Coordinates of C-alpha atoms in Angstrom, one line a residue:
X3 CA 0.0 0.0 -0.1
X4 CA 0.8 3.8 0.0
X5 CA -0.3 6.1 2.7
X6 CA 0.4 9.3 4.5
X7 CA 3.1 8.3 6.9
X8 CA 1.4 10.3 9.7
X9 CA -1.0 7.3 10.0
X10 CA 2.0 5.2 11.1
X11 CA 4.3 7.7 12.7
X12 CA 3.8 10.9 14.9
X13 CA 7.5 11.9 14.9
X14 CA 8.9 15.5 14.9
X15 CA 11.0 15.8 11.8
X16 CA 9.3 13.0 9.9
X17 CA 5.6 13.9 9.9
X18 CA 5.2 16.6 12.6
X19 CA 6.3 19.8 11.0
X20 CA 8.2 22.7 12.4
X21 CA 7.7 26.3 11.7
X22 CA 10.5 26.0 9.2
X23 CA 8.8 23.5 7.0
X24 CA 5.1 24.0 7.9
X25 CA 4.3 24.5 4.2
X26 CA 5.7 21.2 3.0
X27 CA 3.2 18.5 1.9
X28 CA 2.6 15.5 4.2
X29 CA 5.1 12.7 3.4
X30 CA 3.6 9.7 1.7
X31 CA 5.2 6.3 2.3
X32 CA 5.3 2.7 1.2
X33 CA 3.2 0.6 3.5
X34 CA 4.1 -3.0 3.0
X35 CA 1.8 -5.7 4.2
X36 CA 2.9 -9.3 4.8
X37 CA 1.8 -12.8 6.0
X38 CA 3.8 -15.4 7.7
X39 CA 3.6 -19.2 7.0
X40 CA 5.0 -21.2 10.0
X41 CA 5.4 -25.0 9.5
X42 CA 5.4 -27.1 12.7
X43 CA 5.1 -30.8 13.5
X44 CA 1.5 -30.1 14.7
X45 CA 0.3 -28.2 11.5
X46 CA 0.8 -25.2 9.3
X47 CA -0.1 -21.8 10.7
X48 CA -0.9 -18.8 8.5
X49 CA -0.3 -15.4 10.4
X50 CA -2.5 -12.7 8.8
X51 CA -4.0 -12.6 5.3
X52 CA -3.1 -9.3 3.9
X53 CA -5.2 -7.3 1.4
X54 CA -7.8 -8.8 -1.2
X55 CA -7.6 -8.8 -4.9
X56 CA -10.8 -6.8 -5.1
X57 CA -9.6 -4.2 -2.6
X58 CA -10.8 -1.2 -4.6
X59 CA -14.3 -2.5 -4.9
X60 CA -14.6 -3.9 -1.3
X61 CA -13.1 -0.6 0.1
X62 CA -15.2 1.7 -1.9
X63 CA -17.9 2.2 0.7
X64 CA -15.5 3.1 3.3
X65 CA -13.0 5.4 1.3
X66 CA -10.1 3.5 2.5
X67 CA -8.8 3.2 -1.2
X68 CA -8.3 7.0 -1.3
X69 CA -6.0 6.9 1.9
X70 CA -4.3 3.4 1.7
X71 CA -4.3 2.5 -2.1
X72 CA -3.0 -1.1 -2.6
X73 CA -1.5 0.2 -5.7
X74 CA 2.0 -1.3 -5.8
X75 CA 1.2 -5.0 -5.5
X76 CA 1.9 -7.3 -8.5
X77 CA -0.2 -10.4 -9.4
X78 CA 2.2 -12.8 -8.0
X79 CA 2.3 -10.9 -4.7
X80 CA -1.3 -11.6 -3.7
X81 CA -1.8 -14.2 -1.0
X82 CA -3.3 -16.9 -3.3
X83 CA -0.4 -16.4 -5.8
X84 CA 2.2 -16.7 -3.0
X85 CA 0.8 -19.9 -1.6
X86 CA 0.6 -21.3 -4.9
X87 CA 4.2 -20.5 -5.7
X88 CA 5.1 -22.3 -2.4
X89 CA 3.0 -25.4 -3.5
X90 CA 0.8 -24.9 -0.5
X91 CA -3.0 -25.5 -1.0
X92 CA -5.6 -23.8 1.0
X93 CA -6.7 -27.1 2.5
X94 CA -3.1 -27.6 3.9
X95 CA -3.3 -24.7 6.2
X96 CA -4.4 -25.8 9.7
X97 CA -4.7 -22.6 11.6
X98 CA -5.2 -19.0 10.3
X99 CA -4.3 -16.7 13.1
X100 CA -5.4 -13.0 12.7
X101 CA -3.3 -10.5 14.6
X102 CA -6.3 -8.3 14.4
X103 CA -9.3 -7.7 12.1
X104 CA -8.3 -4.6 10.3
X105 CA -8.9 -4.5 6.4
X106 CA -5.1 -5.0 5.6
X107 CA -4.7 -8.0 7.9
X108 CA -8.0 -9.9 7.6
X109 CA -8.7 -8.9 3.8
X110 CA -8.3 -12.6 2.6
X111 CA -9.7 -14.6 5.6
X112 CA -12.7 -15.7 3.7
X113 CA -10.5 -17.7 1.4
X114 CA -10.6 -20.3 4.2
X115 CA -14.2 -20.2 4.9
X116 CA -14.8 -23.5 3.4
X117 CA -11.6 -25.3 4.4
X118 CA -10.8 -27.1 7.6
X119 CA -8.6 -24.2 8.8
X120 CA -9.2 -23.1 12.3
X121 CA -9.7 -19.2 12.3
X122 CA -8.1 -17.7 15.4
X123 CA -8.3 -14.3 16.9
X124 CA -8.2 -12.6 20.3
X125 CA -11.5 -12.7 22.2
X126 CA -11.2 -8.9 22.9
X127 CA -10.6 -8.2 19.1
X128 CA -13.5 -10.2 18.2
X129 CA -15.8 -8.6 20.7
X130 CA -14.8 -5.1 19.4
X131 CA -15.3 -6.2 15.8
X132 CA -19.0 -6.9 16.3
X133 CA -19.7 -4.0 18.8
X134 CA -20.7 -1.3 16.2
X135 CA -23.7 -1.4 13.9
X136 CA -22.3 0.2 10.8
X137 CA -20.4 -1.5 8.0
X138 CA -17.1 -0.4 9.4
X139 CA -15.7 1.5 12.2
X140 CA -12.0 2.8 11.8
X141 CA -10.3 0.1 9.8
X142 CA -12.5 -2.7 11.0
X143 CA -14.6 -3.7 7.9
X144 CA -17.3 -6.2 8.6
X145 CA -17.4 -7.3 4.9
X146 CA -14.1 -9.1 5.6
X147 CA -15.0 -11.2 8.5
X148 CA -18.7 -11.1 9.4
X149 CA -20.4 -14.5 9.7
X150 CA -17.1 -16.5 9.9
X151 CA -16.5 -19.0 12.7
X152 CA -13.6 -17.9 14.9
X153 CA -11.9 -19.5 17.7
X154 CA -10.7 -17.1 20.3
X155 CA -7.6 -17.0 22.7
X156 CA -7.4 -15.0 25.9
X157 CA -4.2 -13.8 27.3
X158 CA -0.6 -14.8 26.2
X159 CA -1.0 -18.4 24.7
X160 CA 1.4 -21.0 23.8
X161 CA -0.5 -22.0 20.8
X162 CA 1.8 -24.7 19.3
X163 CA 5.2 -25.9 20.2
X164 CA 7.5 -23.0 19.3
X165 CA 4.6 -20.6 18.6
X166 CA 3.4 -18.2 21.2
X167 CA 0.7 -15.6 20.9
X168 CA 1.3 -12.4 22.8
X169 CA -1.4 -10.0 23.8
X170 CA -0.3 -6.6 22.5
X171 CA -3.4 -4.2 22.5
X172 CA -3.3 -0.5 21.8
X173 CA -3.4 -0.4 18.1
X174 CA -6.8 -2.2 18.5
X175 CA -8.3 -3.7 21.7
X176 CA -7.2 -7.2 20.8
X177 CA -4.1 -6.8 18.7
X178 CA -1.7 -9.7 19.0
X179 CA 1.9 -10.3 18.1
X180 CA 3.5 -13.8 17.5
X181 CA 6.7 -15.2 18.8
X182 CA 8.2 -18.1 16.9
X183 CA 11.2 -20.0 18.2
X184 CA 13.3 -21.5 15.4
X185 CA 16.0 -24.1 15.6
X186 CA 18.6 -22.3 13.4
X187 CA 17.4 -18.7 13.3
X188 CA 16.4 -18.5 17.0
X189 CA 13.4 -16.4 18.2
X190 CA 11.6 -14.1 15.7
X191 CA 8.8 -11.8 17.0
X192 CA 6.1 -10.6 14.4
X193 CA 4.7 -7.5 16.0
X194 CA 1.9 -6.8 13.5
X195 CA 0.7 -3.3 14.2
X196 CA 1.6 -3.3 17.9
X197 CA 4.8 -1.7 16.4
X198 CA 4.5 -0.4 12.9
X199 CA 8.2 0.1 12.1
X200 CA 11.7 0.5 13.5
X201 CA 11.1 4.2 13.9
X202 CA 8.0 3.4 16.0
X203 CA 10.0 0.9 18.3
X204 CA 12.7 3.3 19.3
X205 CA 13.6 3.6 22.1
X206 CA 11.7 5.8 22.8
X207 CA 8.6 4.3 21.3
X208 CA 7.0 6.6 18.9
X209 CA 2.9 6.5 18.5
X210 CA 0.9 6.8 15.4
X211 CA -2.4 8.4 14.3
X212 CA -4.1 5.0 14.2
X213 CA -4.0 4.0 17.9
X214 CA -7.1 2.9 19.8
X215 CA -5.6 3.2 23.2
X216 CA -2.4 5.2 23.7
X217 CA -1.6 3.9 27.1
X218 CA -2.0 0.4 25.9
X219 CA 0.2 1.0 22.9
X220 CA 3.2 2.2 25.0
X221 CA 2.7 -0.7 27.5
X222 CA 2.6 -3.3 24.6
X223 CA 5.8 -2.0 22.9
X224 CA 7.6 -2.2 26.3
X225 CA 6.2 -5.6 26.8
X226 CA 7.8 -6.7 23.5
X227 CA 11.0 -5.0 24.2
X228 CA 11.2 -7.0 27.4
X229 CA 10.6 -10.3 25.7
X230 CA 13.1 -9.2 23.0
X231 CA 15.8 -8.5 25.5
X232 CA 15.3 -11.9 27.2
X233 CA 15.3 -13.9 23.9
X234 CA 17.4 -11.9 21.7
X235 CA 14.6 -12.0 19.2
X236 CA 14.6 -10.6 15.6
X237 CA 11.7 -8.1 15.5
X238 CA 9.6 -8.1 12.4
X239 CA 7.6 -4.9 12.4
X240 CA 4.1 -4.7 10.9
X241 CA 4.5 -2.1 8.0
X242 CA 8.3 -1.0 7.9
X243 CA 9.0 0.1 4.3
X244 CA 12.8 -0.6 4.7
X245 CA 12.8 -3.7 6.7
X246 CA 10.6 -5.6 4.2
X247 CA 13.3 -5.5 1.7
X248 CA 15.9 -6.9 4.1
X249 CA 13.8 -10.0 5.1
X250 CA 13.9 -13.4 3.4
X251 CA 10.6 -13.7 1.6
X252 CA 9.0 -16.1 -0.8
X253 CA 10.0 -17.2 -3.4
X254 CA 13.7 -16.4 -2.7
X255 CA 14.1 -17.5 1.1
X256 CA 12.7 -18.5 4.4
X257 CA 13.8 -19.0 8.0
X258 CA 14.5 -22.3 9.7

């Protein structure tokens, strides 16, 4: 996607203007989205589902397409194409875990509606996602997830051996991060939107325009920092335009 960087970062000198540059336009940025496939002895886990192919049409009632155009994605980068490149069928995915239910993370979850995949989300996230009457509230779009059968987790959860779900609210009431312990690479933490990018992580942590609860945001960032310090984890941020080009991604690489 592309978007005004202010949505992701409220930082002096980057998005907050001084008197000396008050007439400069707001900076726009690449906003990459990603999914993670984790293969374990007890099943395949898909973390998040990114944006759908019909993004412009689906988002039209909301106006999202004007603020977050998904305009730099090639056909082979959509989720279904990536899974096909990997030789992974939809029926091979055992668990689809949603970090949260925003349109750029749950956009393809309906692909798994008629499969055996268990759809998993935080209980607080699901509660909030159904708490409003309109089609959408903020970046929650009911078209993405309404009517699907979700299993919920509450609190930090050892989901599978080597896969831990960490409650990191703030961005949304039920936003989660995922810790994966790998034999060769070591620990990786996928922050999702609990931490948008390296500039958000700091220290000090830097907030964003899209934060549901600022106090929870700061608490969650420091919670993740504490886990990183104990595990020496590699942090993978939710939408970092620089980091995404440094990661091993399909079809060229993976982590073991």
